[in-house]
CSV table of C-alpha atoms and ligand atoms in Angstrom, one decimal:
chain,number,residue,atom,x,y,z
A,1251,SER,CA,35.9,41.0,-20.1
A,1252,ALA,CA,37.1,44.0,-19.2
A,1253,PRO,CA,36.4,47.8,-20.9
A,1254,VAL,CA,38.4,48.5,-23.9
A,1255,SER,CA,39.0,52.0,-24.0
A,1256,PHE,CA,37.7,53.6,-26.7
A,1257,TYR,CA,39.8,56.6,-27.3
A,1258,GLY,CA,43.5,56.6,-29.0
A,1259,VAL,CA,45.6,57.5,-31.6
A,1260,HIS,CA,44.5,54.2,-33.3
A,1261,GLN,CA,41.0,52.9,-32.8
A,1262,ALA,CA,40.2,50.2,-31.1
A,1263,GLY,CA,39.0,46.9,-32.5
A,1264,ILE,CA,42.0,46.8,-35.1
A,1265,VAL,CA,44.8,45.4,-33.4
A,1266,THR,CA,43.1,44.4,-30.0
A,1267,PRO,CA,42.9,40.9,-29.3
A,1268,ALA,CA,40.2,39.9,-31.9
A,1269,GLN,CA,37.0,39.3,-29.4
A,1270,ASP,CA,34.7,36.1,-30.1
A,1271,ARG,CA,31.9,37.9,-31.9
A,1272,LEU,CA,30.8,40.1,-34.7
A,1273,HIS,CA,28.3,42.3,-36.0
A,1274,PHE,CA,29.7,44.4,-39.6
A,1275,VAL,CA,27.0,47.0,-40.8
A,1276,ALA,CA,26.6,49.1,-43.3
A,1277,PHE,CA,24.9,52.0,-44.1
A,1278,ASP,CA,24.2,54.1,-46.9
A,1279,VAL,CA,24.0,58.0,-45.7
A,1280,THR,CA,20.6,59.7,-47.1
A,1281,THR,CA,21.3,62.9,-46.1
A,1282,ASP,CA,22.8,65.6,-48.8
A,1283,LYS,CA,24.0,67.9,-45.5
A,1284,ARG,CA,27.2,68.0,-44.4
A,1285,ALA,CA,26.3,69.5,-41.4
A,1286,GLU,CA,23.6,66.6,-41.3
A,1287,LEU,CA,26.1,64.2,-41.5
A,1288,VAL,CA,28.9,66.1,-39.1
A,1289,GLU,CA,26.3,66.0,-36.8
A,1290,LEU,CA,26.3,62.3,-36.4
A,1291,LEU,CA,29.5,61.3,-36.4
A,1292,GLN,CA,29.0,63.2,-33.1
A,1293,ASP,CA,26.3,61.5,-31.9
A,1294,TRP,CA,27.6,58.3,-33.0
A,1295,THR,CA,30.9,59.0,-31.0
A,1296,SER,CA,29.3,59.7,-28.4
A,1297,ALA,CA,27.6,56.6,-27.7
A,1298,ALA,CA,30.0,55.2,-29.1
A,1299,ALA,CA,32.0,56.2,-26.4
A,1300,ARG,CA,29.6,55.1,-23.6
A,1301,MET,CA,28.5,52.6,-25.5
A,1302,THR,CA,32.4,50.4,-25.6
A,1303,GLN,CA,32.7,51.1,-21.5
A,1304,GLY,CA,29.1,49.2,-20.8
A,1305,LYS,CA,27.3,51.8,-20.2
A,1306,GLU,CA,23.6,52.7,-22.4
A,1307,ALA,CA,23.9,54.5,-25.7
A,1308,GLY,CA,22.5,57.5,-24.4
A,1309,THR,CA,22.2,59.9,-20.5
A,1310,PHE,CA,18.9,58.5,-20.1
A,1311,GLY,CA,19.6,54.5,-21.0
A,1312,ALA,CA,16.5,52.4,-21.4
A,1313,VAL,CA,13.8,53.6,-19.1
A,1314,GLY,CA,15.4,56.8,-16.9
A,1315,GLY,CA,13.7,59.1,-19.7
A,1316,ASP,CA,10.7,61.2,-20.5
A,1317,ARG,CA,8.1,58.0,-20.3
A,1318,GLU,CA,5.8,60.1,-23.3
A,1319,ALA,CA,9.0,59.3,-25.4
A,1320,PRO,CA,11.8,57.1,-26.7
A,1321,PRO,CA,14.1,56.1,-25.1
A,1322,ASP,CA,17.2,56.7,-25.8
A,1323,ASP,CA,19.3,53.2,-25.4
A,1324,THR,CA,17.0,49.9,-26.7
A,1325,GLY,CA,17.8,48.1,-24.2
A,1326,GLU,CA,18.9,44.5,-24.2
A,1327,ALA,CA,22.0,45.1,-23.1
A,1328,LEU,CA,20.3,46.4,-19.6
A,1329,GLY,CA,22.6,44.4,-17.2
A,1330,LEU,CA,25.0,42.8,-19.9
A,1331,PRO,CA,29.0,43.4,-19.1
A,1332,ALA,CA,31.1,45.7,-22.1
A,1333,SER,CA,32.2,41.7,-22.9
A,1334,GLY,CA,35.1,43.9,-24.4
A,1335,LEU,CA,33.3,45.1,-27.2
A,1336,THR,CA,35.0,47.7,-29.6
A,1337,LEU,CA,33.3,49.8,-32.6
A,1338,THR,CA,35.4,50.3,-35.4
A,1339,ILE,CA,34.3,52.5,-38.3
A,1340,GLY,CA,35.9,53.2,-41.5
A,1341,PHE,CA,34.4,55.3,-44.8
A,1342,GLY,CA,34.1,53.8,-48.5
A,1343,ALA,CA,34.7,55.4,-51.4
A,1344,SER,CA,31.3,56.8,-52.2
A,1345,LEU,CA,31.7,59.0,-49.5
A,1346,PHE,CA,33.9,60.8,-51.3
A,1347,ASP,CA,31.6,61.6,-54.2
A,1348,LYS,CA,30.1,65.5,-54.5
A,1349,ARG,CA,27.7,65.2,-52.2
A,1350,PHE,CA,29.9,67.0,-49.4
A,1351,GLY,CA,32.6,67.7,-50.9
A,1352,LEU,CA,34.8,65.6,-50.1
A,1353,ALA,CA,36.1,64.9,-53.4
A,1354,ASP,CA,39.8,65.9,-53.1
A,1355,ARG,CA,40.2,64.0,-49.5
A,1356,LYS,CA,39.6,60.3,-51.4
A,1357,PRO,CA,42.9,58.8,-50.8
A,1358,ALA,CA,44.5,57.3,-53.3
A,1359,ALA,CA,44.6,54.3,-51.7
A,1360,LEU,CA,40.8,53.9,-51.3
A,1361,ALA,CA,39.9,53.3,-55.2
A,1362,ASP,CA,38.1,51.0,-56.2
A,1363,LEU,CA,39.1,47.7,-55.6
A,1364,PRO,CA,40.0,45.2,-58.9
A,1365,ALA,CA,37.7,42.5,-59.8
A,1366,PHE,CA,39.4,38.6,-59.9
A,1367,ARG,CA,39.2,35.7,-61.2
A,1368,GLY,CA,36.1,34.0,-60.1
A,1369,ASP,CA,34.6,36.1,-58.1
A,1370,ASP,CA,30.4,36.5,-58.1
A,1371,ILE,CA,30.3,39.9,-55.9
A,1372,VAL,CA,26.3,40.9,-54.8
A,1373,PRO,CA,26.5,44.3,-55.2
A,1374,GLU,CA,23.3,44.7,-52.6
A,1375,ILE,CA,25.2,43.1,-49.8
A,1376,SER,CA,29.0,45.1,-50.9
A,1377,GLY,CA,30.6,48.6,-50.8
A,1378,GLY,CA,28.8,51.6,-49.0
A,1379,ASP,CA,29.0,54.9,-47.8
A,1380,ILE,CA,30.8,54.0,-44.1
A,1381,CYS,CA,31.0,50.6,-42.2
A,1382,VAL,CA,31.6,50.0,-38.3
A,1383,GLN,CA,32.3,46.8,-37.4
A,1384,ALA,CA,31.2,46.0,-34.0
A,1385,CYS,CA,33.5,43.1,-32.1
A,1386,ALA,CA,32.5,41.8,-28.5
A,1387,ASN,CA,32.8,38.9,-26.4
A,1388,ASP,CA,28.9,38.7,-26.4
A,1389,PRO,CA,26.3,38.5,-29.3
A,1390,GLN,CA,23.5,40.6,-27.9
A,1391,VAL,CA,26.1,43.6,-26.8
A,1392,ALA,CA,27.6,43.4,-30.6
A,1393,VAL,CA,24.3,43.5,-31.9
A,1394,HIS,CA,22.9,46.6,-29.0
A,1395,ALA,CA,25.9,48.6,-30.3
A,1396,ILE,CA,24.9,48.1,-34.2
A,1397,ARG,CA,20.9,48.9,-33.1
A,1398,ASN,CA,21.6,51.6,-31.8
A,1399,LEU,CA,24.2,53.4,-34.2
A,1400,ALA,CA,21.4,52.9,-37.1
A,1401,ARG,CA,18.5,54.5,-34.2
A,1402,ILE,CA,20.5,57.4,-33.9
A,1403,GLY,CA,21.4,57.6,-37.5
A,1404,PHE,CA,17.9,57.4,-38.5
A,1405,GLY,CA,17.1,59.8,-41.3
A,1406,LYS,CA,20.0,60.3,-42.4
A,1407,VAL,CA,21.7,56.7,-42.8
A,1408,SER,CA,20.2,53.5,-43.7
A,1409,VAL,CA,21.7,49.9,-43.6
A,1410,ARG,CA,22.8,48.5,-46.6
A,1411,TYR,CA,23.4,45.3,-45.1
A,1412,SER,CA,25.6,43.8,-41.7
A,1413,GLN,CA,26.7,40.9,-41.7
A,1414,LEU,CA,27.0,38.7,-38.3
A,1415,GLY,CA,30.2,36.4,-37.0
A,1416,PHE,CA,31.0,34.0,-34.9
A,1417,GLY,CA,33.8,32.5,-34.0
A,1418,ARG,CA,37.4,34.8,-34.6
A,1419,THR,CA,39.3,33.0,-37.3
A,1420,SER,CA,42.1,35.2,-35.9
A,1421,SER,CA,44.7,35.7,-33.2
A,1422,THR,CA,46.0,39.6,-32.8
A,1423,SER,CA,48.0,39.1,-30.8
A,1424,ARG,CA,50.3,36.6,-29.5
A,1425,ALA,CA,48.3,35.7,-25.4
A,1426,GLN,CA,45.8,34.5,-28.2
A,1427,ALA,CA,45.2,30.4,-29.1
A,1428,THR,CA,45.1,30.5,-32.6
A,1429,PRO,CA,41.4,29.2,-33.3
A,1430,ARG,CA,40.2,27.7,-36.4
A,1431,ASN,CA,37.5,28.5,-39.4
A,1432,LEU,CA,34.6,26.6,-40.4
A,1433,MET,CA,37.7,24.0,-42.4
A,1434,GLY,CA,38.7,22.9,-39.1
A,1435,PHE,CA,42.1,25.0,-39.4
A,1436,LYS,CA,43.7,27.1,-37.2
A,1437,ASP,CA,43.6,30.4,-39.3
A,1438,GLY,CA,45.7,33.4,-37.9
A,1439,THR,CA,49.0,31.6,-37.3
A,1440,ALA,CA,50.6,34.1,-39.6
A,1441,ASN,CA,49.6,36.7,-38.8
A,1442,LEU,CA,50.4,39.9,-38.2
A,1443,LYS,CA,50.0,40.5,-34.6
A,1444,LEU,CA,49.2,43.5,-31.3
A,1445,GLU,CA,53.7,42.1,-30.8
A,1446,ASP,CA,54.7,43.0,-34.3
A,1447,THR,CA,55.3,47.4,-33.4
A,1448,GLN,CA,57.8,47.3,-36.3
A,1449,LEU,CA,55.8,45.7,-39.1
A,1450,LEU,CA,52.5,47.1,-37.9
A,1451,ARG,CA,54.2,50.9,-38.6
A,1452,GLU,CA,55.6,50.0,-42.0
A,1453,GLN,CA,52.3,47.2,-42.7
A,1454,LEU,CA,49.2,48.5,-40.7
A,1455,TRP,CA,49.1,52.0,-40.0
A,1456,ALA,CA,49.0,55.5,-42.7
A,1457,ALA,CA,50.6,57.9,-42.6
A,1458,ALA,CA,50.9,61.8,-43.5
A,1459,GLY,CA,53.2,61.5,-46.1
A,1460,ASP,CA,51.2,58.4,-47.4
A,1461,GLY,CA,49.3,61.4,-49.3
A,1462,GLN,CA,46.1,62.7,-47.1
A,1463,GLU,CA,46.9,63.4,-43.5
A,1464,TRP,CA,43.6,63.7,-41.9
A,1465,MET,CA,44.6,59.3,-42.2
A,1466,ASP,CA,47.9,60.1,-40.2
A,1467,GLY,CA,47.5,56.3,-37.9
A,1468,GLY,CA,44.4,55.2,-39.2
A,1469,SER,CA,44.3,51.9,-42.1
A,1470,TYR,CA,42.4,50.5,-44.9
A,1471,LEU,CA,39.9,48.0,-44.3
A,1472,VAL,CA,39.4,45.2,-46.9
A,1473,THR,CA,35.7,43.3,-46.4
A,1474,ARG,CA,34.6,40.3,-48.4
A,1475,LYS,CA,32.1,37.5,-47.7
A,1476,ILE,CA,33.7,34.8,-48.4
A,1477,ARG,CA,31.4,31.3,-48.5
A,1478,MET,CA,32.8,28.3,-48.0
A,1479,HIS,CA,31.2,25.1,-50.2
A,1480,ILE,CA,31.7,22.8,-47.0
A,1481,GLU,CA,29.5,19.6,-47.7
A,1482,THR,CA,31.9,18.8,-50.9
A,1483,TRP,CA,35.3,20.1,-48.7
A,1484,ASP,CA,33.6,17.5,-46.0
A,1485,ARG,CA,34.3,15.1,-48.4
A,1486,ALA,CA,38.1,16.0,-49.2
A,1487,PRO,CA,40.3,13.6,-48.3
A,1488,LEU,CA,42.8,14.6,-44.9
A,1489,SER,CA,45.5,15.0,-47.0
A,1490,GLU,CA,43.9,16.9,-49.5
A,1491,GLN,CA,42.9,19.2,-47.3
A,1492,GLU,CA,46.2,19.7,-45.8
A,1493,ALA,CA,47.9,20.2,-49.0
A,1494,ILE,CA,45.4,23.1,-49.8
A,1495,PHE,CA,46.7,25.0,-47.1
A,1496,GLY,CA,50.0,24.0,-46.9
A,1497,ARG,CA,49.5,23.2,-43.0
A,1498,ASP,CA,48.3,19.8,-41.1
A,1499,LYS,CA,45.0,20.5,-39.9
A,1500,GLY,CA,46.0,18.8,-36.1
A,1501,GLU,CA,49.3,21.2,-35.5
A,1502,GLY,CA,48.5,23.4,-38.3
A,1503,ALA,CA,52.7,23.2,-38.7
A,1504,PRO,CA,53.8,24.0,-42.4
A,1505,LEU,CA,53.9,20.8,-44.4
A,1506,THR,CA,57.7,21.4,-43.9
A,1507,GLY,CA,58.0,21.1,-39.6
A,1508,ALA,CA,57.1,20.4,-36.6
A,1509,LYS,CA,55.3,22.6,-34.5
A,1510,GLU,CA,52.5,25.4,-35.2
A,1511,PHE,CA,54.8,28.4,-35.6
A,1512,ASP,CA,57.9,26.9,-37.5
A,1513,GLU,CA,59.0,28.8,-40.4
A,1514,PRO,CA,57.5,27.1,-43.4
A,1515,ASP,CA,60.7,26.1,-45.6
A,1516,PHE,CA,58.8,26.5,-49.6
A,1517,ALA,CA,62.1,24.6,-51.6
A,1518,LYS,CA,62.0,21.6,-49.3
A,1519,ASN,CA,61.4,18.2,-51.7
A,1520,GLY,CA,59.6,15.5,-50.5
A,1521,ALA,CA,60.4,11.8,-51.2
A,1522,ASP,CA,59.1,12.1,-54.6
A,1523,GLY,CA,60.8,14.9,-55.3
A,1524,GLU,CA,58.1,17.3,-55.6
A,1525,PRO,CA,57.7,20.7,-52.8
A,1526,MET,CA,56.0,19.4,-49.8
A,1527,ILE,CA,53.8,22.4,-49.9
A,1528,ALA,CA,52.8,22.7,-53.6
A,1529,ASP,CA,53.1,25.1,-55.8
A,1530,ASN,CA,48.9,26.0,-55.4
A,1531,ALA,CA,49.3,26.1,-51.9
A,1532,HIS,CA,47.5,28.9,-49.7
A,1533,VAL,CA,50.1,29.8,-47.7
A,1534,ARG,CA,52.8,30.2,-50.2
A,1535,LEU,CA,50.9,32.3,-52.9
A,1536,ALA,CA,49.7,34.0,-49.8
A,1537,HIS,CA,53.2,34.6,-47.9
A,1538,PRO,CA,55.0,37.7,-47.5
A,1539,SER,CA,58.2,36.4,-49.3
A,1540,VAL,CA,56.6,35.7,-52.6
A,1541,HIS,CA,54.6,39.1,-52.6
A,1542,GLY,CA,58.0,42.2,-51.6
A,1543,GLY,CA,57.2,41.8,-47.8
A,1544,ALA,CA,54.0,42.1,-47.7
A,1545,HIS,CA,51.7,41.6,-44.8
A,1546,LEU,CA,47.9,42.5,-43.5
A,1547,LEU,CA,46.0,42.5,-40.1
A,1548,ARG,CA,43.2,39.5,-41.2
A,1549,ARG,CA,40.6,40.1,-38.3
A,1550,GLY,CA,37.8,38.2,-40.2
A,1551,TYR,CA,35.2,35.6,-38.6
A,1552,ASN,CA,33.0,32.2,-39.1
A,1553,PHE,CA,29.4,32.8,-40.6
A,1554,VAL,CA,26.7,30.6,-41.5
A,1555,ASP,CA,23.5,32.4,-42.8
A,1556,GLY,CA,21.0,30.1,-42.7
A,1557,SER,CA,20.9,27.7,-45.6
A,1558,ASP,CA,20.7,27.9,-48.9
A,1559,GLY,CA,17.8,26.2,-50.3
A,1560,LEU,CA,19.9,23.5,-52.3
A,1561,GLY,CA,19.7,21.7,-49.1
A,1562,ARG,CA,23.0,23.5,-48.3
A,1563,LEU,CA,23.7,25.6,-45.1
A,1564,ASP,CA,25.1,28.8,-46.3
A,1565,ALA,CA,28.6,29.1,-44.2
A,1566,GLY,CA,31.6,30.7,-44.6
A,1567,LEU,CA,34.2,33.4,-43.9
A,1568,PHE,CA,33.8,36.9,-43.4
A,1569,PHE,CA,36.9,38.3,-44.2
A,1570,MET,CA,38.6,41.4,-42.6
A,1571,ALA,CA,41.9,42.3,-43.0
A,1572,TYR,CA,43.2,45.9,-42.3
A,1573,GLN,CA,46.8,47.0,-43.6
A,1574,ARG,CA,48.9,50.5,-44.8
A,1575,ASP,CA,47.2,50.8,-48.6
A,1576,PRO,CA,44.9,47.8,-50.2
A,1577,HIS,CA,46.5,48.3,-53.3
A,1578,LYS,CA,49.9,46.9,-52.4
A,1579,GLN,CA,48.8,44.8,-49.9
A,1580,PHE,CA,45.2,42.8,-50.8
A,1581,VAL,CA,45.3,43.1,-54.2
A,1582,PRO,CA,48.3,40.9,-55.0
A,1583,ILE,CA,47.7,39.5,-52.6
A,1584,GLN,CA,44.1,38.6,-53.7
A,1585,ARG,CA,45.4,38.3,-57.2
A,1586,GLU,CA,47.6,35.5,-57.0
A,1587,LEU,CA,45.0,33.3,-54.9
A,1588,ALA,CA,42.1,34.3,-57.8
A,1589,ALA,CA,45.0,32.3,-60.3
A,1590,LYS,CA,46.3,29.7,-58.6
A,1591,ASP,CA,45.1,29.1,-55.5
A,1592,ALA,CA,44.2,25.1,-54.5
A,1593,LEU,CA,41.9,26.6,-51.9
A,1594,ASN,CA,39.2,28.2,-54.9
A,1595,GLU,CA,37.3,25.6,-56.0
A,1596,TYR,CA,35.7,25.5,-52.3
A,1597,ILE,CA,34.8,28.7,-51.6
A,1598,LYS,CA,33.5,31.4,-54.0
A,1599,HIS,CA,33.5,36.1,-53.1
A,1600,VAL,CA,29.8,36.9,-53.4
A,1601,SER,CA,31.0,40.4,-51.4
A,1602,SER,CA,33.6,43.1,-50.9
A,1603,GLY,CA,34.3,46.4,-49.3
A,1604,LEU,CA,37.2,49.1,-48.9
A,1605,PHE,CA,36.6,50.7,-45.8
A,1606,ALA,CA,38.9,54.3,-44.6
A,1607,CYS,CA,39.0,54.2,-40.9
A,1608,PRO,CA,40.5,56.6,-39.8
A,1609,PRO,CA,42.5,57.4,-36.9
A,1610,GLY,CA,41.4,57.2,-32.7
A,1611,VAL,CA,39.3,59.3,-31.6
A,1612,THR,CA,41.5,61.2,-29.3
A,1613,ASP,CA,39.3,62.5,-26.4
A,1614,ALA,CA,35.5,63.3,-25.3
A,1615,GLY,CA,36.2,66.8,-27.7
A,1616,ASP,CA,36.9,64.4,-30.7
A,1617,TYR,CA,35.1,62.4,-33.5
A,1618,TRP,CA,34.8,59.9,-35.5
A,1619,GLY,CA,36.5,61.7,-38.8
A,1620,ARG,CA,37.1,65.3,-37.4
A,1621,ALA,CA,40.6,65.8,-39.3
A,1622,LEU,CA,38.4,64.8,-42.6
A,1623,PHE,CA,35.7,68.1,-41.8
B,2878,HEM,C1,47.1,32.3,-44.4
B,2878,HEM,C2,42.7,30.3,-45.0
B,2878,HEM,C3,41.6,33.6,-47.8
B,2878,HEM,C4,46.0,35.7,-47.3
B,2878,HEM,C5,45.9,30.9,-44.1
B,2878,HEM,C6,45.8,30.4,-42.9
B,2878,HEM,C7,44.6,29.1,-43.4
B,2878,HEM,C8,43.8,30.2,-44.2
B,2878,HEM,C9,44.2,28.2,-42.6
B,2878,HEM,C10,47.2,29.3,-42.9
B,2878,HEM,C11,47.2,29.7,-41.4
B,2878,HEM,C12,47.3,30.9,-41.0
B,2878,HEM,O1,48.6,31.7,-40.9
B,2878,HEM,O2,46.3,31.9,-40.6
B,2878,HEM,C13,41.8,30.5,-45.5
B,2878,HEM,C14,40.7,30.5,-46.5
B,2878,HEM,C15,40.2,31.5,-46.6
B,2878,HEM,C16,41.1,32.4,-47.1
B,2878,HEM,C17,39.3,29.3,-45.1
B,2878,HEM,C18,38.7,32.1,-47.1
B,2878,HEM,C19,37.2,31.4,-47.4
B,2878,HEM,C20,42.2,34.7,-47.5
B,2878,HEM,C21,42.3,35.5,-48.5
B,2878,HEM,C22,43.7,36.1,-47.8
B,2878,HEM,C23,44.1,35.4,-47.1
B,2878,HEM,C24,41.5,36.2,-49.5
B,2878,HEM,C25,44.3,37.7,-49.1
B,2878,HEM,C26,44.3,38.0,-50.0
B,2878,HEM,C27,46.3,34.6,-46.0
B,2878,HEM,C28,47.4,35.4,-45.6
B,2878,HEM,C29,48.4,34.1,-44.7
B,2878,HEM,C30,46.9,33.2,-45.2
B,2878,HEM,C31,47.9,36.3,-45.9
B,2878,HEM,C32,49.4,34.0,-44.2
B,2878,HEM,C33,50.4,33.3,-45.4
B,2878,HEM,C34,51.8,33.1,-44.5
B,2878,HEM,O3,51.8,34.2,-44.0
B,2878,HEM,O4,51.6,32.2,-44.2
B,2878,HEM,N1,44.8,31.5,-44.7
B,2878,HEM,N2,41.9,32.2,-46.2
B,2878,HEM,N3,43.5,34.4,-46.9
B,2878,HEM,N4,45.9,33.6,-45.4
B,2878,HEM,FE1,44.3,32.8,-45.8
């Protein structure tokens, strides 16, 4: 696919029609020198601008430089096209501790997420000072990009954790067909989409008046690694599976409608007098109408990380959602889901992350997070 423009008012990789593959990484910053951090962000930005256009990370490339020096590109993407690669950076709350003098620039929206009922969060795969989301239609291209950022960051950052994802579980544009998650359901039907201009302004992009001017045009990313108990799920009857989501499995229509994009009618009762979309159905509990109009732009991916040593696949959803203020959007929705969602019997949240993703890089003289420093 054609290269996605790296420069713009907003970072690419948010409303960009979701690519098929993910390599997500969270870094710990190991230097305590502010100047080194800024230099790293500048170096990363120029490498990202190149790689997203299908070029090698550095100007000499994998084989064009001094033979006695390590190459400035690792080489595994030689000959591959840009494959729709986007690289999107985010800053975690821990970057705003006293090391870099950024404490007074920490957005209120970056306050820690609360613990939710049923959480089983593993700290080693949660948080991080800086995250980078690489999305592409070729997994080799996504991995190459993250690997080269890690290489460039040697001595200044170390990889805290990384996550591969295959099979987008969301559409972020009406031009895309809705994909399916590992439970076999269409996922992303009622998502915020590129075409929802007014809602994106209200619900996705932070504005200067929100508190921190440097986040004007940015967005907040929540990540949750959600393990699915797929073996148990696969023994649940189809009728129960559909009741859990409140949608049918084939078409993806709400149980009160016939077509995928029909609006759910939560007031409608069946012949038995019970609501056709159950009180504990996922789409009822997550619906904007019960959260004061709060929406999310979901952009998650399926994962299978081998097996768990107990005779089961280690599979699930790497949930990612962008929004203007997680404490007004993700938090109330997840609180409701954690308390009541029928899906909880089949899932477990094992990681958590919250990142402030700055506005876009405007041109070659600009760099990721410039307004912050
Ligand atoms: C809707 C699956 C976790 C928020 C849906 C739909 C499915 C689904 C199949 C219906 C189709 C659609 O509109 O996309 C899952 C699975 C999850 C999960 C399998 C976990 C493994 C979450 C979490 C949140 C969330 C953690 C946020 C806290 C939403 C929202 C909707 C939705 C906001 C749209 C509701 C509407 O407007 O109709 N999800 N979801 N989901 N989900 Fe999830």
